[in-house]
Amino acid sequence: MSSDHQRLAGFLWSVADLLRGSYKQSEYGRVVLPFTVLRRLECVLEPHKAAIIEKRDELKKKGIENRERQLLSFVRPLGLSFFNESNLSLPKIVGAETDEHVIARNLRTYVGGFSSTAADIFEHYDFTNQIARLEKSKLLYQVAGRFADPDLNLSPERVSNHQMGYLFEELIRRFSEISNETAGEHFTPREVINLMVKLLLSPDEAELLTPSRVFTVLDPACGTGGMLTAAEDFITEHNPNATVKVFGQEMNPESYAISRSDMLIKGEPADNIKLGNSFTDDRHAAQSFSYLLANPPFGVEWKQARDEVEAEHENKGYRGRFGAGLPRINDGSLLFLQHMIHHMRSPEEGGARVAIVFNGSPLFTGGAESGESNIRRWILENDWLEGIVALPDQLFYNTGISTYFWILSNKKDPAHKGKVILLDARDEWEKMRKSLGDKRKRIPDDRIAELKKLYVNALSEAESDPRVKVFRPRDFGYRRITVERPLRLRFEVTEEALAELEANKALAKDTDLRDKLLAALRPLAGREPVYSRADFDATLKTAYADAGLTGIPAAVTKQVWNAVSVSDPEGELQKDKKGNVLPDPDLRDNENVPLNEDIHAYVEREVLPHVPDAWIDESKTKVGYEIPFTRHFYEYTPPRPLEEIDAELKELEGEIQRLLGEVTE
């Protein structure tokens, strides 16, 4: 932010000092943010205020009570999508009145004079209750007076929409930090948005220049709307004659209110920003879009949406949004991606591109044929994944973990078809002079420009730049095979076997049988193991007959065999009634074999030299997909020589002894 922005942020921040004692720190934003929006809207309307009042009076004389439609038609040619028909303003409300009750009444009247598109913003800020609370605390005059100060000029001529976005973000970040809330849930760092938008839109730069084109952009987790604004600006900078329609959905009421107010200020349809949970209440259900981008919360569970999501998955399949699969309940990231894919404009309509920010989990979480793996498989087998970019850690306000951009397209050009770009940008950062929460790094503009160029030219750079690698979708697939080894057993009655039978829950239901069974088996304890099931069966039958045991249930017999059977490499090979060799569950193993490799050739090369009696149970083979990004860019660093490490340790020991000597002198 510039010094002017910092001054404005500091000015607005100073209002928080008035609230100390009457408000908790976590509540400061509930007052400062809606008053900031109110002042901004007021400054936007100021040049047209007299004309709006004149039009209102004209409509009143005609007896028109519900004037919204006519007044909206009147202000639209002025570049506005909202109005306020009240004679009041903040300077008027506090300029000639100090009575808290009168100020509260006038402020409610003033806010009530906004058109419904703007009134909705203040409703979701719960602004009426904040007015009442400030009045009760005898703070309303002071707070409203600060925002009525002529020095707080938030007109578009003084503060652009971009600058206003920065201002909101600075305030939200500060309020989140002092209340230990998660700032990153509300907005994304500007340089991250800048890079993301460039990677999303730059491959389409030629298309963006098409005269009179209409582009639609959706962010289903839009926060304060920063990504939508950046995407719109990128397109209009390339083609001032293009029409850009932005749409968003946000479940946090305050963030929704800010994003909606930004739309109003720019004279765009605020109704395109919807409030609600994108999973349970898709507010853009019947629409498709040219571009989709989002930074959904990392690792947030979707338990509250479970019933609706599972019902859509089961009842609609691929006709709905979640046909490919459901991820584990504690991370809804891949639900967001499926939601966005569902809203992509079809290739017949011109196609669409998607950019989304993820942590590392969606790359590899979930084994073969899990929900996550099936979603990745669906995306890769449809050749929608264009690229993944690994970002530096410590880049976001609320987390220091590594993050990634996924870029998807259903309109790949011929050169990109059947290819996936991996771009390693983890080292493309500079240290910030002052940390902001967990954010200690930033990506400077020159690195953003370099990364954009590298991504756009990735196919040609892959051979020469170690930061770029290109794969085929199938390269990320594998078959998870089950490798079995034969079951070989010896048979013996041990104290452990007797204890196992004594504790068996099924036998506990018939204690008389259990006691007789144990009495019959106990004399066999300590004998040499038997390596033939048939021989040991004869031994058991003799023991039962000697104890007078007859008619032993099959279930009990099974429990006895389980207790006396011991896995032994030298034991008897076990087969079923059909003569098939039985597998040993304890020796069962799994191997992931790349899709491009024959599983039998793999087993012959990697398994049989070590365990020649192994075989594949092909009925258990599963197909999975994962994207092991870091493995593809791993560079082996040999350990330092032991002599060097030993010398360093001796040097440190000497230094410690010297320091201890100084302390004891």
CSV table of N, CA and C in Angstrom, one decimal, residues 201-345:
chain,number,residue,atom,x,y,z
A,201,LEU,N,-5.2,-16.5,-17.4
A,201,LEU,CA,-5.7,-15.8,-18.6
A,201,LEU,C,-4.7,-15.6,-19.7
A,202,SER,N,-3.4,-15.6,-19.3
A,202,SER,CA,-2.4,-15.3,-20.3
A,202,SER,C,-2.4,-16.2,-21.5
A,203,PRO,N,-2.6,-17.5,-21.3
A,203,PRO,CA,-2.7,-18.4,-22.5
A,203,PRO,C,-3.8,-18.0,-23.5
A,204,ASP,N,-4.8,-17.2,-23.0
A,204,ASP,CA,-5.9,-16.7,-23.9
A,204,ASP,C,-5.7,-15.3,-24.4
A,205,GLU,N,-4.5,-14.7,-24.3
A,205,GLU,CA,-4.4,-13.3,-24.6
A,205,GLU,C,-4.9,-13.0,-26.0
A,206,ALA,N,-4.6,-13.8,-27.0
A,206,ALA,CA,-5.1,-13.5,-28.3
A,206,ALA,C,-6.6,-13.5,-28.4
A,207,GLU,N,-7.2,-14.4,-27.7
A,207,GLU,CA,-8.7,-14.5,-27.6
A,207,GLU,C,-9.3,-13.3,-26.9
A,208,LEU,N,-8.6,-12.8,-25.9
A,208,LEU,CA,-9.1,-11.7,-25.1
A,208,LEU,C,-9.2,-10.4,-26.0
A,209,LEU,N,-8.4,-10.4,-27.1
A,209,LEU,CA,-8.4,-9.2,-27.9
A,209,LEU,C,-9.6,-9.1,-28.9
A,210,THR,N,-10.3,-10.2,-29.0
A,210,THR,CA,-11.5,-10.2,-29.9
A,210,THR,C,-12.4,-9.1,-29.6
A,211,PRO,N,-12.8,-8.3,-30.6
A,211,PRO,CA,-13.7,-7.2,-30.3
A,211,PRO,C,-15.1,-7.6,-29.8
A,212,SER,N,-15.6,-6.8,-28.9
A,212,SER,CA,-17.0,-7.0,-28.4
A,212,SER,C,-17.3,-8.4,-27.8
A,213,ARG,N,-16.2,-9.0,-27.3
A,213,ARG,CA,-16.4,-10.3,-26.7
A,213,ARG,C,-17.0,-10.1,-25.3
A,214,VAL,N,-17.8,-11.1,-24.8
A,214,VAL,CA,-18.4,-11.1,-23.5
A,214,VAL,C,-17.7,-12.3,-22.7
A,215,PHE,N,-17.1,-11.9,-21.6
A,215,PHE,CA,-16.4,-12.9,-20.8
A,215,PHE,C,-17.1,-13.0,-19.4
A,216,THR,N,-17.3,-14.2,-18.9
A,216,THR,CA,-17.9,-14.4,-17.6
A,216,THR,C,-16.9,-15.1,-16.7
A,217,VAL,N,-16.9,-14.6,-15.4
A,217,VAL,CA,-15.9,-15.1,-14.5
A,217,VAL,C,-16.6,-15.4,-13.2
A,218,LEU,N,-16.3,-16.6,-12.6
A,218,LEU,CA,-16.9,-17.1,-11.4
A,218,LEU,C,-15.9,-17.4,-10.3
A,219,ASP,N,-16.1,-16.9,-9.1
A,219,ASP,CA,-15.3,-17.4,-7.9
A,219,ASP,C,-16.3,-17.9,-6.9
A,220,PRO,N,-16.4,-19.2,-6.7
A,220,PRO,CA,-17.4,-19.8,-5.8
A,220,PRO,C,-17.0,-19.6,-4.3
A,221,ALA,N,-15.8,-19.1,-4.0
A,221,ALA,CA,-15.4,-18.8,-2.6
A,221,ALA,C,-14.8,-17.4,-2.6
A,222,CYS,N,-15.6,-16.4,-3.0
A,222,CYS,CA,-15.0,-15.1,-3.5
A,222,CYS,C,-14.5,-14.2,-2.4
A,223,GLY,N,-14.8,-14.5,-1.1
A,223,GLY,CA,-14.2,-13.6,-0.1
A,223,GLY,C,-14.6,-12.2,-0.3
A,224,THR,N,-13.7,-11.3,-0.3
A,224,THR,CA,-14.0,-9.9,-0.5
A,224,THR,C,-13.9,-9.5,-2.0
A,225,GLY,N,-13.8,-10.5,-2.9
A,225,GLY,CA,-13.9,-10.2,-4.3
A,225,GLY,C,-12.6,-9.8,-5.0
A,226,GLY,N,-11.4,-10.0,-4.4
A,226,GLY,CA,-10.2,-9.6,-5.0
A,226,GLY,C,-9.8,-10.3,-6.2
A,227,MET,N,-10.1,-11.6,-6.3
A,227,MET,CA,-9.8,-12.3,-7.5
A,227,MET,C,-10.6,-11.9,-8.7
A,228,LEU,N,-11.9,-11.7,-8.4
A,228,LEU,CA,-12.8,-11.2,-9.5
A,228,LEU,C,-12.4,-9.9,-10.1
A,229,THR,N,-12.0,-9.0,-9.2
A,229,THR,CA,-11.6,-7.7,-9.6
A,229,THR,C,-10.3,-7.8,-10.5
A,230,ALA,N,-9.3,-8.6,-10.0
A,230,ALA,CA,-8.1,-8.8,-10.7
A,230,ALA,C,-8.3,-9.4,-12.1
A,231,ALA,N,-9.2,-10.4,-12.2
A,231,ALA,CA,-9.5,-11.0,-13.5
A,231,ALA,C,-10.2,-10.0,-14.4
A,232,GLU,N,-11.1,-9.2,-13.9
A,232,GLU,CA,-11.8,-8.2,-14.7
A,232,GLU,C,-10.8,-7.2,-15.3
A,233,ASP,N,-9.9,-6.7,-14.4
A,233,ASP,CA,-8.9,-5.7,-14.8
A,233,ASP,C,-8.0,-6.3,-15.8
A,234,PHE,N,-7.5,-7.5,-15.7
A,234,PHE,CA,-6.6,-8.1,-16.7
A,234,PHE,C,-7.3,-8.1,-18.1
A,235,ILE,N,-8.6,-8.5,-18.1
A,235,ILE,CA,-9.3,-8.6,-19.4
A,235,ILE,C,-9.5,-7.3,-20.0
A,236,THR,N,-9.9,-6.3,-19.2
A,236,THR,CA,-10.2,-5.0,-19.8
A,236,THR,C,-8.9,-4.2,-20.1
A,237,GLU,N,-7.8,-4.5,-19.5
A,237,GLU,CA,-6.5,-3.9,-19.9
A,237,GLU,C,-6.1,-4.4,-21.3
A,238,HIS,N,-6.4,-5.6,-21.6
A,238,HIS,CA,-6.1,-6.2,-22.9
A,238,HIS,C,-7.1,-5.8,-23.9
A,239,ASN,N,-8.4,-5.6,-23.5
A,239,ASN,CA,-9.4,-5.3,-24.5
A,239,ASN,C,-10.4,-4.4,-23.8
A,240,PRO,N,-10.2,-3.1,-23.9
A,240,PRO,CA,-11.1,-2.1,-23.2
A,240,PRO,C,-12.6,-2.2,-23.7
A,241,ASN,N,-12.8,-2.8,-24.8
A,241,ASN,CA,-14.1,-2.9,-25.4
A,241,ASN,C,-14.8,-4.2,-25.0
A,242,ALA,N,-14.1,-5.1,-24.3
A,242,ALA,CA,-14.7,-6.3,-23.8
A,242,ALA,C,-15.7,-6.1,-22.7
A,243,THR,N,-16.7,-6.9,-22.7
A,243,THR,CA,-17.7,-6.9,-21.6
A,243,THR,C,-17.3,-8.1,-20.6
A,244,VAL,N,-17.1,-7.7,-19.4
A,244,VAL,CA,-16.7,-8.7,-18.4
A,244,VAL,C,-17.8,-8.7,-17.3
A,245,LYS,N,-18.4,-9.9,-17.1
A,245,LYS,CA,-19.4,-10.1,-16.1
A,245,LYS,C,-18.9,-11.0,-15.0
A,246,VAL,N,-18.8,-10.5,-13.8
A,246,VAL,CA,-18.2,-11.3,-12.7
A,246,VAL,C,-19.3,-11.8,-11.8
A,247,PHE,N,-19.1,-13.0,-11.3
A,247,PHE,CA,-20.1,-13.6,-10.4
A,247,PHE,C,-19.3,-14.3,-9.2
A,248,GLY,N,-19.9,-14.3,-8.1
A,248,GLY,CA,-19.3,-14.9,-6.9
A,248,GLY,C,-20.3,-15.4,-5.9
A,249,GLN,N,-19.8,-16.3,-5.1
A,249,GLN,CA,-20.6,-16.8,-3.9
A,249,GLN,C,-19.7,-16.8,-2.7
A,250,GLU,N,-20.2,-16.4,-1.6
A,250,GLU,CA,-19.4,-16.4,-0.4
A,250,GLU,C,-20.3,-16.7,0.8
A,251,MET,N,-19.8,-17.5,1.8
A,251,MET,CA,-20.7,-17.8,2.9
A,251,MET,C,-20.4,-17.0,4.1
A,252,ASN,N,-19.3,-16.2,4.2
A,252,ASN,CA,-19.1,-15.3,5.3
A,252,ASN,C,-19.8,-14.0,5.1
A,253,PRO,N,-20.8,-13.6,5.9
A,253,PRO,CA,-21.6,-12.4,5.6
A,253,PRO,C,-20.9,-11.2,5.5
A,254,GLU,N,-19.8,-10.9,6.3
A,254,GLU,CA,-19.1,-9.7,6.2
A,254,GLU,C,-18.3,-9.6,4.9
A,255,SER,N,-17.6,-10.7,4.5
A,255,SER,CA,-16.9,-10.8,3.2
A,255,SER,C,-17.8,-10.6,2.1
A,256,TYR,N,-19.0,-11.2,2.2
A,256,TYR,CA,-20.0,-11.1,1.1
A,256,TYR,C,-20.4,-9.6,1.0
A,257,ALA,N,-20.6,-9.0,2.1
A,257,ALA,CA,-21.0,-7.6,2.1
A,257,ALA,C,-20.0,-6.7,1.4
A,258,ILE,N,-18.7,-6.9,1.7
A,258,ILE,CA,-17.7,-6.2,1.1
A,258,ILE,C,-17.6,-6.4,-0.4
A,259,SER,N,-17.7,-7.7,-0.8
A,259,SER,CA,-17.6,-8.0,-2.2
A,259,SER,C,-18.8,-7.3,-3.0
A,260,ARG,N,-19.9,-7.4,-2.4
A,260,ARG,CA,-21.1,-6.9,-3.0
A,260,ARG,C,-21.1,-5.3,-3.1
A,261,SER,N,-20.5,-4.7,-2.0
A,261,SER,CA,-20.4,-3.2,-2.1
A,261,SER,C,-19.4,-2.8,-3.2
A,262,ASP,N,-18.3,-3.6,-3.4
A,262,ASP,CA,-17.4,-3.3,-4.4
A,262,ASP,C,-18.1,-3.3,-5.8
A,263,MET,N,-19.0,-4.3,-6.0
A,263,MET,CA,-19.7,-4.4,-7.3
A,263,MET,C,-20.6,-3.1,-7.4
A,264,LEU,N,-21.2,-2.7,-6.4
A,264,LEU,CA,-22.1,-1.5,-6.4
A,264,LEU,C,-21.3,-0.3,-6.8
A,265,ILE,N,-20.1,-0.1,-6.2
A,265,ILE,CA,-19.3,1.0,-6.4
A,265,ILE,C,-18.8,1.1,-7.8
A,266,LYS,N,-18.6,0.0,-8.5
A,266,LYS,CA,-18.1,-0.1,-9.8
A,266,LYS,C,-19.3,0.0,-10.8
A,267,GLY,N,-20.5,0.1,-10.3
A,267,GLY,CA,-21.7,0.2,-11.2
A,267,GLY,C,-22.0,-1.1,-11.9
A,268,GLU,N,-21.6,-2.2,-11.3
A,268,GLU,CA,-21.9,-3.5,-11.8
A,268,GLU,C,-23.0,-4.2,-11.0
A,269,PRO,N,-23.7,-5.2,-11.6
A,269,PRO,CA,-24.8,-5.9,-10.9
A,269,PRO,C,-24.4,-6.5,-9.6
A,270,ALA,N,-24.8,-6.0,-8.5
A,270,ALA,CA,-24.4,-6.6,-7.2
A,270,ALA,C,-25.1,-7.9,-7.0
A,271,ASP,N,-26.2,-8.1,-7.7
A,271,ASP,CA,-26.9,-9.4,-7.5
A,271,ASP,C,-26.1,-10.6,-8.0
A,272,ASN,N,-25.0,-10.3,-8.8
A,272,ASN,CA,-24.2,-11.4,-9.2
A,272,ASN,C,-23.4,-12.0,-8.1
A,273,ILE,N,-23.3,-11.3,-7.0
A,273,ILE,CA,-22.6,-11.9,-5.8
A,273,ILE,C,-23.6,-12.4,-4.9
A,274,LYS,N,-23.5,-13.7,-4.6
A,274,LYS,CA,-24.5,-14.4,-3.8
A,274,LYS,C,-24.0,-14.9,-2.4
A,275,LEU,N,-24.9,-14.9,-1.5
A,275,LEU,CA,-24.5,-15.4,-0.1
A,275,LEU,C,-25.0,-16.8,0.0
A,276,GLY,N,-24.1,-17.7,0.6
A,276,GLY,CA,-24.5,-19.0,0.8
A,276,GLY,C,-23.3,-20.0,0.6
A,277,ASN,N,-23.6,-21.2,1.1
A,277,ASN,CA,-22.6,-22.3,0.9
A,277,ASN,C,-22.7,-22.9,-0.5
A,278,SER,N,-21.6,-22.9,-1.2
A,278,SER,CA,-21.6,-23.4,-2.6
A,278,SER,C,-21.9,-24.8,-2.7
A,279,PHE,N,-21.6,-25.6,-1.6
A,279,PHE,CA,-21.9,-27.1,-1.7
A,279,PHE,C,-23.4,-27.3,-1.6
A,280,THR,N,-24.1,-26.7,-0.6
A,280,THR,CA,-25.5,-27.0,-0.3
A,280,THR,C,-26.5,-26.1,-1.0
A,281,ASP,N,-26.0,-25.0,-1.5
A,281,ASP,CA,-26.9,-24.0,-2.1
A,281,ASP,C,-26.2,-23.3,-3.3
A,282,ASP,N,-26.1,-24.0,-4.4
A,282,ASP,CA,-25.4,-23.5,-5.6
A,282,ASP,C,-26.3,-22.3,-6.2
A,283,ARG,N,-25.8,-21.1,-5.9
A,283,ARG,CA,-26.6,-19.9,-6.3
A,283,ARG,C,-26.4,-19.6,-7.8
A,284,HIS,N,-25.6,-20.3,-8.5
A,284,HIS,CA,-25.4,-20.1,-9.9
A,284,HIS,C,-25.6,-21.4,-10.7
A,285,ALA,N,-26.6,-22.2,-10.2
A,285,ALA,CA,-26.8,-23.6,-10.7
A,285,ALA,C,-27.0,-23.7,-12.2
A,286,ALA,N,-27.6,-22.8,-12.8
A,286,ALA,CA,-28.0,-23.0,-14.2
A,286,ALA,C,-27.0,-22.3,-15.2
A,287,GLN,N,-25.8,-21.8,-14.6
A,287,GLN,CA,-24.9,-21.0,-15.4
A,287,GLN,C,-23.6,-21.7,-15.7
A,288,SER,N,-23.0,-21.3,-16.8
A,288,SER,CA,-21.6,-21.8,-17.1
A,288,SER,C,-20.8,-20.5,-17.4
A,289,PHE,N,-19.4,-20.7,-17.2
A,289,PHE,CA,-18.6,-19.5,-17.2
A,289,PHE,C,-17.3,-19.7,-18.1
A,290,SER,N,-16.8,-18.6,-18.6
A,290,SER,CA,-15.5,-18.6,-19.4
A,290,SER,C,-14.3,-18.9,-18.5
A,291,TYR,N,-14.3,-18.3,-17.3
A,291,TYR,CA,-13.1,-18.5,-16.4
A,291,TYR,C,-13.7,-18.7,-15.0
A,292,LEU,N,-13.0,-19.5,-14.3
A,292,LEU,CA,-13.4,-19.8,-12.9
A,292,LEU,C,-12.1,-19.9,-12.1
A,293,LEU,N,-12.1,-19.2,-10.9
A,293,LEU,CA,-10.9,-19.2,-10.1
A,293,LEU,C,-11.3,-19.1,-8.6
A,294,ALA,N,-10.5,-19.6,-7.7
A,294,ALA,CA,-10.9,-19.7,-6.3
A,294,ALA,C,-9.7,-20.0,-5.4
A,295,ASN,N,-9.8,-19.5,-4.2
A,295,ASN,CA,-8.8,-19.9,-3.1
A,295,ASN,C,-9.7,-20.4,-2.0
A,296,PRO,N,-10.2,-21.6,-2.1
A,296,PRO,CA,-11.1,-22.1,-1.0
A,296,PRO,C,-10.3,-22.4,0.3
A,297,PRO,N,-10.9,-22.4,1.4
A,297,PRO,CA,-10.2,-22.7,2.7
A,297,PRO,C,-9.5,-24.0,2.6
A,298,PHE,N,-8.3,-24.1,3.1
A,298,PHE,CA,-7.5,-25.3,3.1
A,298,PHE,C,-8.0,-26.3,4.2
A,299,GLY,N,-8.2,-27.5,3.8
A,299,GLY,CA,-8.5,-28.6,4.7
A,299,GLY,C,-9.7,-28.4,5.6
A,300,VAL,N,-10.7,-27.7,5.1
A,300,VAL,CA,-11.9,-27.5,5.9
A,300,VAL,C,-12.9,-28.7,5.6
A,301,GLU,N,-13.4,-29.2,6.7
A,301,GLU,CA,-14.3,-30.4,6.6
A,301,GLU,C,-15.7,-29.9,6.1
A,302,TRP,N,-16.4,-30.9,5.4
A,302,TRP,CA,-17.7,-30.6,4.8
A,302,TRP,C,-18.8,-31.4,5.5
A,303,LYS,N,-18.6,-31.6,6.8
A,303,LYS,CA,-19.6,-32.4,7.6
A,303,LYS,C,-21.0,-31.8,7.6
A,304,GLN,N,-21.0,-30.5,7.7
A,304,GLN,CA,-22.4,-29.9,7.7
A,304,GLN,C,-23.1,-30.0,6.4
A,305,ALA,N,-22.4,-30.1,5.3
A,305,ALA,CA,-23.0,-30.3,4.0
A,305,ALA,C,-23.1,-31.7,3.6
A,306,ARG,N,-22.8,-32.6,4.5
A,306,ARG,CA,-22.7,-34.0,4.1
A,306,ARG,C,-24.0,-34.6,3.5
A,307,ASP,N,-25.1,-34.4,4.1
A,307,ASP,CA,-26.3,-35.0,3.6
A,307,ASP,C,-26.6,-34.5,2.2
A,308,GLU,N,-26.5,-33.2,1.9
A,308,GLU,CA,-26.8,-32.7,0.6
A,308,GLU,C,-25.8,-33.2,-0.5
A,309,VAL,N,-24.5,-33.2,-0.1
A,309,VAL,CA,-23.5,-33.6,-1.1
A,309,VAL,C,-23.6,-35.1,-1.4
A,310,GLU,N,-23.8,-35.9,-0.4
A,310,GLU,CA,-23.9,-37.3,-0.7
A,310,GLU,C,-25.2,-37.6,-1.5
A,311,ALA,N,-26.3,-36.9,-1.2
A,311,ALA,CA,-27.5,-37.1,-1.9
A,311,ALA,C,-27.3,-36.8,-3.4
A,312,GLU,N,-26.6,-35.7,-3.7
A,312,GLU,CA,-26.4,-35.3,-5.1
A,312,GLU,C,-25.5,-36.3,-5.8
A,313,HIS,N,-24.5,-36.7,-5.1
A,313,HIS,CA,-23.5,-37.7,-5.6
A,313,HIS,C,-24.3,-39.0,-6.0
A,314,GLU,N,-25.1,-39.5,-5.1
A,314,GLU,CA,-25.8,-40.8,-5.3
A,314,GLU,C,-26.9,-40.7,-6.3
A,315,ASN,N,-27.7,-39.6,-6.3
A,315,ASN,CA,-28.9,-39.5,-7.1
A,315,ASN,C,-28.7,-38.9,-8.5
A,316,LYS,N,-27.7,-38.0,-8.6
A,316,LYS,CA,-27.5,-37.3,-9.9
A,316,LYS,C,-26.2,-37.8,-10.6
A,317,GLY,N,-25.3,-38.4,-9.9
A,317,GLY,CA,-24.1,-38.9,-10.5
A,317,GLY,C,-23.4,-37.8,-11.3
A,318,TYR,N,-23.0,-38.1,-12.5
A,318,TYR,CA,-22.3,-37.1,-13.3
A,318,TYR,C,-23.2,-36.0,-13.9
A,319,ARG,N,-24.5,-36.1,-13.7
A,319,ARG,CA,-25.4,-35.0,-14.1
A,319,ARG,C,-25.3,-33.9,-13.1
A,320,GLY,N,-24.9,-34.3,-11.9
A,320,GLY,CA,-24.7,-33.3,-10.8
A,320,GLY,C,-23.2,-32.9,-10.7
A,321,ARG,N,-22.9,-32.3,-9.6
A,321,ARG,CA,-21.5,-31.8,-9.5
A,321,ARG,C,-20.5,-32.7,-8.9
A,322,PHE,N,-20.9,-33.8,-8.2
A,322,PHE,CA,-20.0,-34.6,-7.5
A,322,PHE,C,-20.0,-36.0,-7.9
A,323,GLY,N,-20.2,-36.2,-9.2
A,323,GLY,CA,-20.3,-37.6,-9.7
A,323,GLY,C,-19.0,-38.4,-9.7
A,324,ALA,N,-17.9,-37.7,-9.8
A,324,ALA,CA,-16.6,-38.4,-9.8
A,324,ALA,C,-16.2,-39.1,-8.5
A,325,GLY,N,-16.7,-38.5,-7.4
A,325,GLY,CA,-16.3,-39.1,-6.1
A,325,GLY,C,-16.4,-38.1,-5.0
A,326,LEU,N,-16.3,-38.6,-3.8
A,326,LEU,CA,-16.3,-37.7,-2.6
A,326,LEU,C,-15.1,-37.9,-1.8
A,327,PRO,N,-14.4,-36.8,-1.5
A,327,PRO,CA,-13.2,-36.9,-0.7
A,327,PRO,C,-13.5,-37.2,0.8
A,328,ARG,N,-12.5,-37.4,1.6
A,328,ARG,CA,-12.7,-37.6,3.0
A,328,ARG,C,-13.4,-36.4,3.6
A,329,ILE,N,-14.1,-36.6,4.7
A,329,ILE,CA,-15.0,-35.6,5.3
A,329,ILE,C,-14.2,-34.4,5.8
A,330,ASN,N,-12.9,-34.6,6.1
A,330,ASN,CA,-12.2,-33.5,6.8
A,330,ASN,C,-11.5,-32.5,5.8
A,331,ASP,N,-11.7,-32.7,4.5
A,331,ASP,CA,-11.1,-31.8,3.5
A,331,ASP,C,-12.0,-31.7,2.2
A,332,GLY,N,-12.7,-30.6,2.1
A,332,GLY,CA,-13.6,-30.4,0.9
A,332,GLY,C,-13.0,-29.8,-0.3
A,333,SER,N,-11.6,-29.7,-0.3
A,333,SER,CA,-11.0,-29.0,-1.5
A,333,SER,C,-11.4,-29.5,-2.8
A,334,LEU,N,-11.4,-30.9,-3.0
A,334,LEU,CA,-11.8,-31.4,-4.3
A,334,LEU,C,-13.2,-31.3,-4.6
A,335,LEU,N,-14.1,-31.1,-3.6
A,335,LEU,CA,-15.5,-30.8,-3.9
A,335,LEU,C,-15.6,-29.4,-4.6
A,336,PHE,N,-14.8,-28.4,-4.1
A,336,PHE,CA,-14.8,-27.1,-4.8
A,336,PHE,C,-14.3,-27.3,-6.2
A,337,LEU,N,-13.3,-28.1,-6.5
A,337,LEU,CA,-12.9,-28.2,-7.9
A,337,LEU,C,-13.9,-28.9,-8.7
A,338,GLN,N,-14.6,-29.9,-8.2
A,338,GLN,CA,-15.7,-30.5,-9.0
A,338,GLN,C,-16.8,-29.5,-9.3
A,339,HIS,N,-17.1,-28.7,-8.3
A,339,HIS,CA,-18.1,-27.7,-8.4
A,339,HIS,C,-17.8,-26.7,-9.6
A,340,MET,N,-16.5,-26.4,-9.6
A,340,MET,CA,-16.1,-25.4,-10.6
A,340,MET,C,-16.1,-26.1,-12.0
A,341,ILE,N,-15.6,-27.4,-12.1
A,341,ILE,CA,-15.7,-28.1,-13.4
A,341,ILE,C,-17.1,-28.1,-13.9
A,342,HIS,N,-18.0,-28.4,-13.0
A,342,HIS,CA,-19.4,-28.5,-13.4
A,342,HIS,C,-19.9,-27.2,-14.1
A,343,HIS,N,-19.3,-26.0,-13.7
A,343,HIS,CA,-19.7,-24.7,-14.2
A,343,HIS,C,-18.9,-24.2,-15.3
A,344,MET,N,-18.0,-25.1,-15.8
A,344,MET,CA,-17.2,-24.7,-17.0
A,344,MET,C,-18.1,-24.6,-18.3
A,345,ARG,N,-17.8,-23.6,-19.0
A,345,ARG,CA,-18.5,-23.5,-20.3
A,345,ARG,C,-18.0,-24.6,-21.2
